[in-house]
């Protein structure tokens, strides 16, 4: 009986080991980066957030919506109320119906959300060779690898390997699943002129806009981690005290 | 047991008319509990705590959530962004599901190891299995509510299982969906039931507690309490022990909530549901993976019974079989401490459950098919063959005469008295 058990356990162990090696072949490994918002005490790099906003507004928003983020939220990343109002006013919002029953256009308010570049999915596909640029609001939470993946994707455009045919209108990307992506390489050297005079290399822009999108996906991250440290410390002390009380109460049992 | 005299006149006035204080005194303070319970006995009350956490956060989330196919996904993000501490409430609820199942699975395996299902606690055990089934239904429907890609496709895959039923399968699925696919009526009714079922769980938990208090907790030794020297009042001894355990558990649970809230979830569920685009891998949450592996383990028809139907039967059977366990296990000895062979098979079953979970997480191809089949076969062999045979052929180690004897190792007065 015991021998059979040992054999069975060995078989299970072997199976686990074999599976581990097989799983690694399947997915493309995304290089991991160090992010300001990683770790237990991470916070978003404010400079990167503002630069990332510039990259989103200068590059991404031509095709990608950010419909869950409101202009007022930008105050959280360090813009003043007036700056937010100014940015919001640069967008045209469809509102209505008015008293005449007609829809009308007006300037954006801080309470509005980022205005999508296309009125609907059909319009977006029509303008993009049939491809649909996804909304970026929760993108960092919505892809395996998160921020690392986004950065790798934006910096992962290469010449296709010899023998691989990439169809018309598609690009080769080292990190996109299947390696064929409809989005053309979005970032070019000096594609935006940073307000803080940082040199806009492709890597710099990719880092900045990824940081910005990480904030867009998890605007609560800083508050969450700050509260988490306090909560865990509190529970730790409480648990220690409960242990002492338990010892005292149980001292007469054993 | 005479009615307790309360000093406070208000308490006395109320208790004379509505004996809630007598009941609390009886069920908490006087309730005799074996003195030798280990920390494995913490998980029952922890499960109760998790049920309360889930109901409180769930009711709060329901105040802001919109059960509509066009708004559900965005309303969850609205909770995350615009509701005060909405992110906290949602992450506590979302990770609370995992925490609840984790606690309950340990509670169940504790019961398996120490034979908690044996007479006279068969109904206590069976009510626990009913709670597990209700939890599974609740968790499944709750997972559909955020209306992400996996919400939608999990709903589709799981409800489609019922189409395996001969003749009436398809009409049943249409009836469950409230239409010809998973859509608005499905989401709406899942929301309604997801709100209802937790309160049904509360009711069954009360029955579970009634059955528990009838004969009291089992214990690691597995022999009955024989008198006051074997037991201590539940309060304060186990209230404080449970609270300390809760503190330790909360350190881990809130570690997830604050620092890795999405680690146990699938990233693709942050993509809004799209009925026209099937995700490459449809996987359930971790706590359903073993059942998913069993469901997919059958790849061949048996006579005229299609593989799909057998898979569905096996999946439900894997839980329903637990109802029979008190009668499958004929061994008079409860605790695995005194059952040398059962102890080894118990751990084999635990490993088997983990293997099933691992198979469930992977696509049903290549080696996973055969490993899943072996693990599924072993699961049923364990309950249907190994356990009945052990009851007949295993020689248990000698049992201690009482709880007090192994607890008091020295030759104290109490233990010698007990031996007589």
XYZ file of C-alpha atoms in Angstrom:
674
model
C 0.000 0.000 0.000
C 2.699 2.458 1.035
C 4.749 1.663 -2.049
C 1.820 2.354 -4.311
C 1.353 5.690 -2.642
C 4.969 6.620 -3.202
C 4.712 5.668 -6.864
C 1.554 7.728 -7.244
C 3.141 10.736 -5.582
C 6.210 10.445 -7.772
C 3.996 10.335 -10.865
C 2.195 13.479 -9.794
C 5.481 15.261 -9.106
C 6.838 14.280 -12.494
C 3.697 15.469 -14.229
C 3.955 18.855 -12.518
C 7.585 19.229 -13.575
C 6.869 18.329 -17.212
C 3.938 20.743 -17.394
C 6.013 23.619 -16.061
C 8.423 23.453 -18.980
C 5.643 23.116 -21.572
C 3.687 26.154 -20.357
C 6.707 28.430 -20.780
C 6.830 27.873 -24.552
C 3.340 29.201 -25.207
C 3.220 32.862 -24.151
C 5.682 35.548 -25.206
C 7.685 36.571 -22.169
C 7.389 40.287 -21.532
C 10.497 41.878 -19.997
C 9.699 43.242 -16.556
C 10.379 46.915 -15.831
C 10.754 48.904 -12.669
C 7.806 51.259 -12.210
C 7.426 54.152 -9.805
C 4.015 52.770 -8.813
C 5.238 49.233 -8.108
C 5.935 47.754 -4.694
C 4.274 48.271 -1.342
C 4.868 52.004 -1.139
C 4.821 52.901 -4.840
C 3.425 56.222 -6.055
C 2.994 57.551 -9.557
C 5.905 59.674 -10.785
C 4.157 63.051 -11.220
C 6.464 64.168 -14.016
C 5.828 60.956 -15.933
C 2.053 61.333 -15.447
C 2.007 64.838 -16.921
C 4.276 63.815 -19.802
C 2.143 60.718 -20.318
C -0.961 62.891 -20.533
C 0.800 64.866 -23.248
C 1.605 61.666 -25.142
C -1.981 60.412 -24.816
C -3.360 63.730 -26.052
C -0.751 64.130 -28.760
C -0.618 60.551 -30.074
C -3.101 57.996 -28.716
C -6.339 59.941 -28.595
C -6.508 60.206 -32.373
C -7.775 56.613 -32.325
C -8.194 55.443 -28.697
C -10.904 56.610 -26.319
C -10.398 57.061 -22.578
C -14.039 57.238 -21.747
C -13.932 56.376 -18.026
C -11.580 59.231 -17.095
C -13.084 62.654 -16.395
C -11.148 65.904 -16.925
C -11.674 66.725 -13.234
C -9.660 63.596 -12.407
C -6.590 65.314 -13.895
C -6.369 67.444 -10.752
C -5.311 64.242 -8.996
C -2.151 64.087 -11.115
C -1.106 67.635 -10.322
C -2.927 69.980 -12.703
C -4.591 73.082 -11.288
C -8.311 73.708 -11.639
C -7.662 76.341 -14.308
C -5.394 74.020 -16.273
C -8.095 71.334 -16.155
C -10.730 73.813 -17.360
C -8.464 74.838 -20.212
C -7.843 71.248 -21.297
C -11.562 70.379 -21.029
C -12.487 73.399 -23.142
C -10.320 72.106 -25.984
C -12.791 69.224 -26.459
C -16.160 69.456 -28.137
C -18.966 67.663 -26.306
C -22.336 66.746 -27.788
C -25.054 67.715 -25.320
C -28.785 68.075 -25.390
C -31.499 67.954 -26.326
C -32.079 71.678 -25.737
C -35.479 73.347 -25.378
C -35.912 73.142 -29.142
C -35.344 69.390 -28.906
C -32.041 69.532 -30.740
C -28.637 68.170 -29.820
C -25.919 70.790 -29.754
C -22.160 71.057 -29.401
C -20.508 72.828 -26.499
C -17.056 73.146 -24.984
C -16.052 70.479 -22.484
C -16.342 71.032 -18.725
C -14.145 69.498 -16.018
C -17.049 67.186 -15.171
C -17.068 65.703 -18.693
C -15.132 62.580 -19.550
C -12.495 62.362 -22.286
C -14.398 62.560 -25.557
C -14.006 59.427 -27.709
C -12.459 60.065 -31.138
C -15.217 58.145 -32.916
C -18.973 58.251 -32.324
C -19.281 54.433 -32.306
C -17.456 51.161 -33.037
C -18.542 51.072 -36.703
C -17.117 54.539 -37.301
C -13.881 53.544 -35.558
C -13.535 50.416 -37.699
C -14.346 52.310 -40.892
C -11.546 54.765 -40.171
C -9.016 52.090 -39.168
C -9.030 49.483 -41.915
C -11.602 47.403 -40.066
C -9.638 47.290 -36.804
C -11.170 48.621 -33.588
C -8.812 50.644 -31.366
C -9.876 49.622 -27.842
C -10.676 52.010 -25.030
C -7.603 52.617 -22.861
C -9.275 53.441 -19.527
C -8.592 50.082 -17.859
C -6.055 48.735 -20.370
C -3.286 48.234 -17.783
C -5.639 46.019 -15.736
C -6.986 44.255 -18.818
C -3.828 42.660 -20.224
C -1.577 39.974 -18.789
C 1.667 41.685 -17.883
C -0.066 45.029 -17.274
C 2.274 48.010 -17.544
C 5.193 45.803 -18.618
C 3.152 44.499 -21.539
C 2.038 47.943 -22.696
C 5.597 49.232 -22.634
C 6.865 46.156 -24.463
C 4.109 46.480 -27.065
C 4.830 50.120 -27.848
C 8.554 49.498 -28.129
C 8.199 46.048 -29.722
C 7.855 46.929 -33.423
C 10.490 45.079 -35.456
C 11.193 43.842 -38.952
C 9.372 40.489 -39.298
C 11.707 37.495 -39.024
C 12.823 35.972 -42.327
C 10.140 33.855 -43.927
C 7.207 35.472 -42.125
C 4.660 37.203 -44.341
C 2.880 40.113 -42.640
C -0.319 40.981 -44.545
C -1.011 44.432 -45.974
C -2.068 46.890 -43.260
C -0.552 44.823 -40.444
C 2.710 45.254 -38.578
C 5.052 42.824 -36.900
C 5.257 43.220 -33.124
C 7.485 41.081 -30.947
C 5.077 41.101 -27.986
C 1.574 41.222 -29.477
C -0.123 37.797 -29.281
C 0.282 36.283 -32.760
C 2.817 39.039 -33.623
C 0.527 40.719 -36.189
C -0.935 43.989 -35.014
C -3.131 46.423 -36.917
C -1.880 49.445 -34.977
C 1.094 51.088 -36.745
C 4.045 51.870 -34.494
C 2.544 54.777 -32.559
C 5.646 56.458 -31.192
C 8.308 58.256 -33.231
C 11.384 60.069 -31.912
C 10.374 63.613 -30.841
C 6.726 62.856 -31.641
C 5.682 65.205 -28.855
C 7.416 68.260 -27.474
C 7.468 67.797 -23.698
C 6.575 70.872 -21.637
C 9.333 69.993 -19.176
C 11.913 69.746 -21.988
C 12.579 66.031 -21.421
C 13.916 64.448 -24.582
C 11.063 62.573 -26.241
C 12.692 59.289 -27.167
C 10.438 56.369 -28.044
C 11.382 54.610 -24.794
C 10.732 57.770 -22.762
C 7.322 58.325 -24.330
C 6.387 54.659 -23.887
C 7.304 54.818 -20.197
C 5.433 58.055 -19.649
C 2.223 57.095 -21.389
C 2.249 53.687 -19.691
C 2.528 55.416 -16.321
C -0.341 57.694 -17.291
C -2.490 54.748 -18.374
C -1.625 52.859 -15.190
C -2.998 55.825 -13.284
C -6.064 55.942 -15.540
C -6.721 52.248 -14.847
C -6.097 52.430 -11.100
C -6.530 56.023 -9.934
C -7.043 54.666 -6.410
C -3.613 52.967 -6.323
C -1.826 55.507 -4.115
C -4.696 55.837 -1.644
C -5.041 52.049 -1.617
C -1.409 51.372 -0.814
C -1.230 54.132 1.795
C -4.330 52.817 3.536
C -3.115 49.245 3.151
C 0.075 49.909 5.087
C -1.928 51.469 7.934
C -4.557 48.723 7.938
C -1.994 45.918 7.968
C -0.005 47.577 10.763
C -3.211 47.996 12.750
C -4.225 44.359 12.256
C -0.703 43.249 13.120
C -0.759 45.086 16.462
C -4.340 43.984 17.162
C -3.470 40.362 16.411
C -0.457 40.557 18.687
C -2.634 41.867 21.497
C -5.279 39.228 20.842
C -2.569 36.603 21.072
C -1.511 37.971 24.463
C -5.123 37.949 25.668
C -5.552 34.420 24.366
C -2.454 33.252 26.227
C -3.704 34.851 29.427
C -7.220 33.435 29.204
C -5.971 29.963 28.324
C -3.262 29.913 30.994
C -5.452 27.974 33.414
C -6.515 25.296 30.921
C -3.460 23.196 30.171
C -30.280 23.884 33.365
C -32.195 26.594 35.175
C -32.898 30.025 33.737
C -30.028 32.401 34.427
C -30.542 35.281 36.835
C -29.495 38.547 35.207
C -28.527 41.500 37.383
C -29.580 44.213 34.946
C -33.344 44.820 35.396
C -33.859 45.743 31.717
C -32.140 42.562 30.610
C -34.227 40.607 33.122
C -37.440 42.250 31.881
C -36.666 41.420 28.256
C -35.375 37.951 28.978
C -38.543 37.035 30.889
C -40.563 37.799 27.751
C -38.048 36.972 25.018
C -35.286 34.690 26.286
C -32.542 35.931 23.944
C -30.118 36.539 26.805
C -30.693 33.088 28.236
C -30.093 31.707 24.773
C -26.824 33.638 24.357
C -25.721 32.550 27.815
C -26.580 28.983 26.955
C -25.082 28.835 23.469
C -21.967 30.900 24.099
C -21.034 30.890 27.738
C -22.221 27.534 28.992
C -21.871 25.773 25.642
C -19.258 23.160 26.462
C -16.507 22.854 23.864
C -13.764 20.242 23.829
C -10.652 21.747 25.357
C -8.304 20.243 22.762
C -9.485 21.938 19.541
C -6.592 22.901 17.289
C -6.371 25.953 15.041
C -7.997 23.921 12.267
C -11.233 24.489 14.203
C -10.966 28.245 13.622
C -12.214 28.020 10.069
C -15.877 27.486 10.866
C -16.274 30.797 12.636
C -14.014 32.406 10.006
C -16.451 31.251 7.340
C -19.219 32.913 9.330
C -17.196 36.132 9.451
C -16.634 35.988 5.683
C -20.365 35.506 5.074
C -21.074 38.683 7.028
C -18.293 40.566 5.199
C -19.708 39.455 1.852
C -23.272 40.451 2.717
C -22.307 43.869 4.091
C -20.053 44.768 1.143
C -22.478 43.177 -1.317
C -25.476 45.161 -0.107
C -23.375 48.333 -0.393
C -22.222 47.486 -3.911
C -25.824 46.788 -4.914
C -26.660 50.422 -4.106
C -24.400 51.551 -6.957
C -24.365 48.698 -9.430
C -26.557 48.750 -12.564
C -27.689 45.313 -13.831
C -27.924 46.260 -17.487
C -25.839 44.840 -20.325
C -24.991 48.366 -21.514
C -24.109 49.771 -18.104
C -22.971 46.939 -15.829
C -19.278 47.086 -16.783
C -19.119 50.880 -16.546
C -21.118 50.929 -13.303
C -18.488 48.700 -11.685
C -15.778 51.133 -12.802
C -18.019 53.952 -11.542
C -17.903 52.248 -8.140
C -14.115 52.004 -8.429
C -13.687 55.667 -9.376
C -16.537 57.859 -8.197
C -18.098 56.167 -5.163
C -16.409 57.098 -1.879
C -14.151 54.179 -0.981
C -15.943 52.229 -3.682
C -12.659 50.609 -4.722
C -12.211 49.357 -1.158
C -15.720 47.934 -0.922
C -15.426 46.235 -4.294
C -11.962 44.775 -3.695
C -13.039 43.508 -0.265
C -16.027 41.814 -1.918
C -14.123 40.517 -4.940
C -11.260 39.033 -2.911
C -13.755 38.084 -0.222
C -15.184 35.475 -2.573
C -11.790 33.818 -2.816
C -11.195 34.172 0.919
C -14.599 32.632 1.680
C -13.940 29.597 -0.519
C -10.415 29.206 0.844
C -11.753 29.147 4.399
C -14.612 26.800 3.554
C -12.348 24.358 1.693
C -10.035 24.141 4.714
C -13.106 23.698 6.916
C -14.291 20.809 4.704
C -10.899 19.122 4.570
C -10.656 19.514 8.348
C -13.944 17.621 8.500
C -12.596 14.935 6.194
C -9.392 14.481 8.188
C -11.016 14.286 11.598
C -14.111 12.350 10.505
C -16.425 15.195 11.491
C -19.146 13.737 9.271
C -19.597 10.590 11.355
C -22.469 9.824 13.691
C -24.065 11.721 15.275
C -23.045 14.622 13.010
C -24.244 13.367 9.611
C -26.872 16.086 9.185
C -24.411 18.745 10.324
C -22.093 17.585 7.536
C -24.862 17.413 4.938
C -26.075 20.912 5.773
C -22.490 22.031 5.221
C -22.520 20.508 1.735
C -25.791 22.338 1.041
C -24.039 25.563 2.053
C -21.171 24.749 -0.324
C -23.595 24.207 -3.210
C -25.389 27.474 -2.431
C -22.050 29.282 -2.241
C -21.052 27.907 -5.620
C -24.289 29.097 -7.223
C -23.940 32.505 -5.576
C -20.303 32.923 -6.581
C -20.974 31.883 -10.153
C -23.814 34.369 -10.566
C -21.855 37.096 -8.824
C -18.977 36.620 -11.237
C -21.335 37.334 -14.146
C -22.388 40.720 -12.777
C -19.325 42.855 -13.767
C -20.119 41.820 -17.353
C -16.533 41.353 -18.429
C -15.481 38.892 -21.113
C -15.146 35.966 -18.706
C -18.361 36.942 -16.907
C -20.226 36.498 -20.140
C -18.442 33.410 -21.401
C -18.454 31.642 -18.046
C -22.206 32.220 -17.896
C -22.527 30.831 -21.395
C -20.376 27.746 -20.807
C -21.846 26.841 -17.428
C -25.496 27.336 -18.362
C -24.897 25.414 -21.594
C -24.010 22.396 -19.453
C -27.705 21.860 -18.916
C -28.160 21.306 -22.647
C -26.516 17.924 -22.041
C -29.693 16.715 -20.342
C -31.495 14.434 -22.833
C -34.707 15.685 -24.514
C -35.390 18.699 -22.283
C -31.831 20.080 -22.226
C -32.212 22.840 -24.791
C -35.553 24.146 -23.510
C -34.062 24.249 -20.005
C -31.129 26.346 -21.204
C -33.471 28.768 -22.994
C -35.503 28.964 -19.806
C -32.406 29.677 -17.709
C -31.235 32.384 -20.103
C -34.655 33.964 -20.494
C -33.876 34.140 -24.211
C -31.784 32.513 -26.889
C -28.439 33.527 -25.498
C -26.939 35.026 -22.352
C -28.347 38.536 -22.429
C -30.192 41.190 -20.447
C -32.749 38.803 -18.875
C -29.914 36.487 -17.780
C -27.939 39.311 -16.180
C -31.026 40.670 -14.461
C -32.084 37.362 -12.935
C -28.538 36.500 -11.888
C -28.405 39.827 -10.071
C -31.675 39.073 -8.324
C -30.572 35.573 -7.318
C -27.096 36.730 -6.326
C -28.800 39.024 -3.825
C -31.238 36.360 -2.636
C -29.028 33.301 -2.164
C -26.707 34.697 0.536
C -29.724 35.044 2.802
C -30.681 31.459 2.059
C -27.110 30.601 3.071
C -27.648 32.467 6.348
C -30.714 30.321 6.999
C -28.855 27.076 6.307
C -25.934 28.302 8.425
C -28.360 28.698 11.343
C -29.487 25.093 10.827
C -25.815 24.082 10.584
C -25.217 25.775 13.960
C -28.295 24.154 15.507
C -27.049 20.757 14.428
C -23.573 21.641 15.719
C -24.800 22.695 19.140
C -26.864 19.535 19.506
C -23.795 17.352 19.977
C -21.053 19.989 20.116
C -17.836 20.179 18.136
C -15.835 17.121 17.295
C -12.189 17.296 18.249
C -8.752 16.246 16.981
C -8.788 13.028 19.017
C -12.243 12.082 17.854
C -13.499 10.580 21.115
C -16.588 12.082 22.722
C -16.376 14.467 25.631
C -17.077 12.456 28.769
C -17.544 15.172 31.334
C -16.547 18.608 32.551
C -12.843 17.746 32.655
C -12.888 17.365 28.857
C -14.531 20.647 27.974
C -14.354 24.380 28.539
C -16.995 27.078 27.923
C -16.988 28.441 24.381
C -16.741 31.959 25.751
C -14.188 33.302 26.520
C -11.827 30.490 25.514
C -12.826 29.995 21.908
C -14.113 33.490 21.262
C -10.649 34.856 21.943
C -8.942 32.035 20.070
C -11.207 32.606 17.064
C -10.540 36.353 17.216
C -6.789 35.785 17.224
C -7.137 33.420 14.242
C -9.259 36.023 12.495
C -6.478 38.576 12.964
C -3.933 36.283 11.323
C -6.331 35.496 8.505
C -7.162 39.171 7.945
C -3.458 39.965 7.570
C -3.372 37.723 4.504
C -6.816 38.660 3.213
C -6.255 42.411 3.457
C -2.770 41.930 2.072
C -4.496 40.796 -1.106
C -7.168 43.517 -0.948
C -4.691 46.385 -0.670
C -1.599 45.138 -2.476
C -2.646 42.507 -5.015
C -6.387 42.998 -5.500
C -6.447 41.600 -9.028
C -3.938 38.798 -8.599
C -6.545 36.041 -8.243
C -8.687 37.347 -11.116
C -8.229 37.051 -14.860
C -7.114 40.236 -16.622
C -9.487 39.627 -19.516
C -12.472 40.250 -17.264
C -11.522 43.932 -17.431
C -12.522 43.767 -21.095
C -16.240 44.397 -21.490
C -18.359 41.390 -22.505
C -18.498 40.822 -26.252
C -20.874 38.044 -27.403
C -19.189 37.981 -30.814
C -15.663 37.345 -29.590
C -14.808 34.155 -27.701
C -11.750 34.575 -25.455
C -8.852 32.196 -26.240
C -8.985 30.566 -22.777
C -12.192 30.362 -20.800
C -11.274 29.550 -17.214
C -13.310 29.915 -14.031
C -12.064 31.445 -10.799
C -9.518 29.289 -8.952
C -12.077 27.831 -6.553
C -13.986 26.204 -9.420
C -10.967 24.825 -11.292
C -11.129 21.242 -9.900
C -14.791 20.868 -10.906
C -13.993 22.356 -14.302
C -11.281 19.718 -14.758
C -13.745 16.951 -13.863
C -16.341 18.405 -16.238
C -13.870 18.331 -19.128
C -12.241 15.025 -18.236
C -14.718 12.877 -20.147
C -13.701 12.843 -23.812
C -15.544 9.717 -24.928
C -19.160 8.554 -25.136
C -20.174 5.485 -23.150
C -22.720 3.468 -25.160
C -25.453 5.955 -26.001
C -24.529 8.470 -23.260
C -22.690 11.472 -24.738
C -19.363 12.539 -23.178
C -20.737 15.979 -22.296
C -23.548 14.488 -20.210
C -21.180 12.182 -18.340
C -18.917 15.150 -17.616
C -21.818 17.129 -16.181
C -22.972 14.148 -14.096
C -19.449 13.589 -12.761
C -19.021 17.245 -11.919
C -22.199 17.426 -9.880
C -21.483 13.921 -8.593
C -18.137 15.052 -7.205
C -20.008 17.142 -4.658
C -23.152 15.051 -4.272
C -20.984 12.075 -3.334
C -20.055 13.955 -0.175
C -23.660 13.563 0.997
C -23.095 9.796 1.083
C -19.760 9.967 2.855
C -21.120 9.290 6.370
C -22.383 5.932 5.082
C -19.486 5.137 2.763
C -17.050 5.397 5.655
C -17.770 2.417 7.930
C -14.788 2.916 10.209
C -15.906 3.563 13.800
C -12.822 5.700 14.394
C -13.294 9.397 13.610
C -9.872 11.015 13.695
C -7.247 10.231 11.058
C -4.687 10.414 13.857
C -5.626 6.875 14.743
C -6.159 5.653 11.177
C -2.680 5.168 9.692
C -3.872 4.206 6.200
C -6.745 6.665 5.951
C -4.340 9.451 6.876
C -2.209 8.703 3.807
C -5.207 8.481 1.504
C -6.490 11.752 2.902
C -3.334 13.523 1.788
C -3.506 11.777 -1.552
C -7.016 13.165 -1.989
C -5.793 16.645 -1.072
C -3.034 16.382 -3.700
C -5.569 15.001 -6.167
C -7.765 18.076 -5.628
C -4.768 20.350 -6.278
C -3.863 18.414 -9.432
C -7.458 18.745 -10.638
C -7.261 22.481 -10.009
C -4.045 22.728 -11.989
C -5.524 20.719 -14.881
C -8.621 22.937 -14.810
C -6.438 26.017 -15.265
C -4.915 24.646 -18.468
C -6.433 24.066 -21.892
C -7.731 20.486 -22.294
C -4.972 19.359 -24.649
C -2.194 16.812 -24.678
C -1.091 15.552 -21.295
C -3.698 17.565 -19.419
C -6.411 15.308 -20.811
C -4.902 12.124 -19.422
C -3.788 13.690 -16.121
C -7.281 15.108 -15.677
C -8.801 11.711 -16.353
C -6.538 9.933 -13.871
C -7.155 12.578 -11.207
C -10.922 12.440 -11.785
C -10.895 8.649 -11.588
C -8.908 8.755 -8.371
C -11.295 11.286 -6.831
C -14.221 8.912 -7.251
C -12.186 5.818 -6.376
C -11.235 7.472 -3.114
C -14.844 7.852 -2.036
C -16.418 4.802 -3.669
C -13.708 2.164 -3.205
C -10.869 3.224 -0.910
C -12.968 4.594 1.943
C -15.420 1.643 2.149
C -12.514 -0.826 1.977
C -10.527 0.989 4.660
C -13.564 0.764 6.911
C -13.376 -3.026 6.545
C -9.651 -3.745 6.498
C -7.820 -0.960 8.321
C -6.623 -1.638 11.862
C -6.885 1.582 13.815
C -4.371 2.522 16.478
C -5.649 2.293 20.058
C -7.817 5.244 21.010
C -7.249 7.288 24.143
C -9.927 6.759 26.755
C -10.824 10.426 26.878
C -9.890 13.859 25.613
C -8.433 14.700 28.984
C -5.927 11.857 28.867
C -3.849 12.984 25.858
C -4.224 16.616 26.865
C -2.865 16.086 30.358
C 0.325 14.202 29.650
C 1.483 13.906 33.274
C -0.076 11.595 35.807
C -2.421 14.219 37.179
C -5.348 13.547 39.444
C -7.855 14.377 36.739
C -6.589 11.784 34.266
C -6.324 8.957 36.760
C -9.828 9.699 37.929
C -11.027 9.573 34.345
C -9.422 6.192 33.744
C -11.539 4.492 36.359
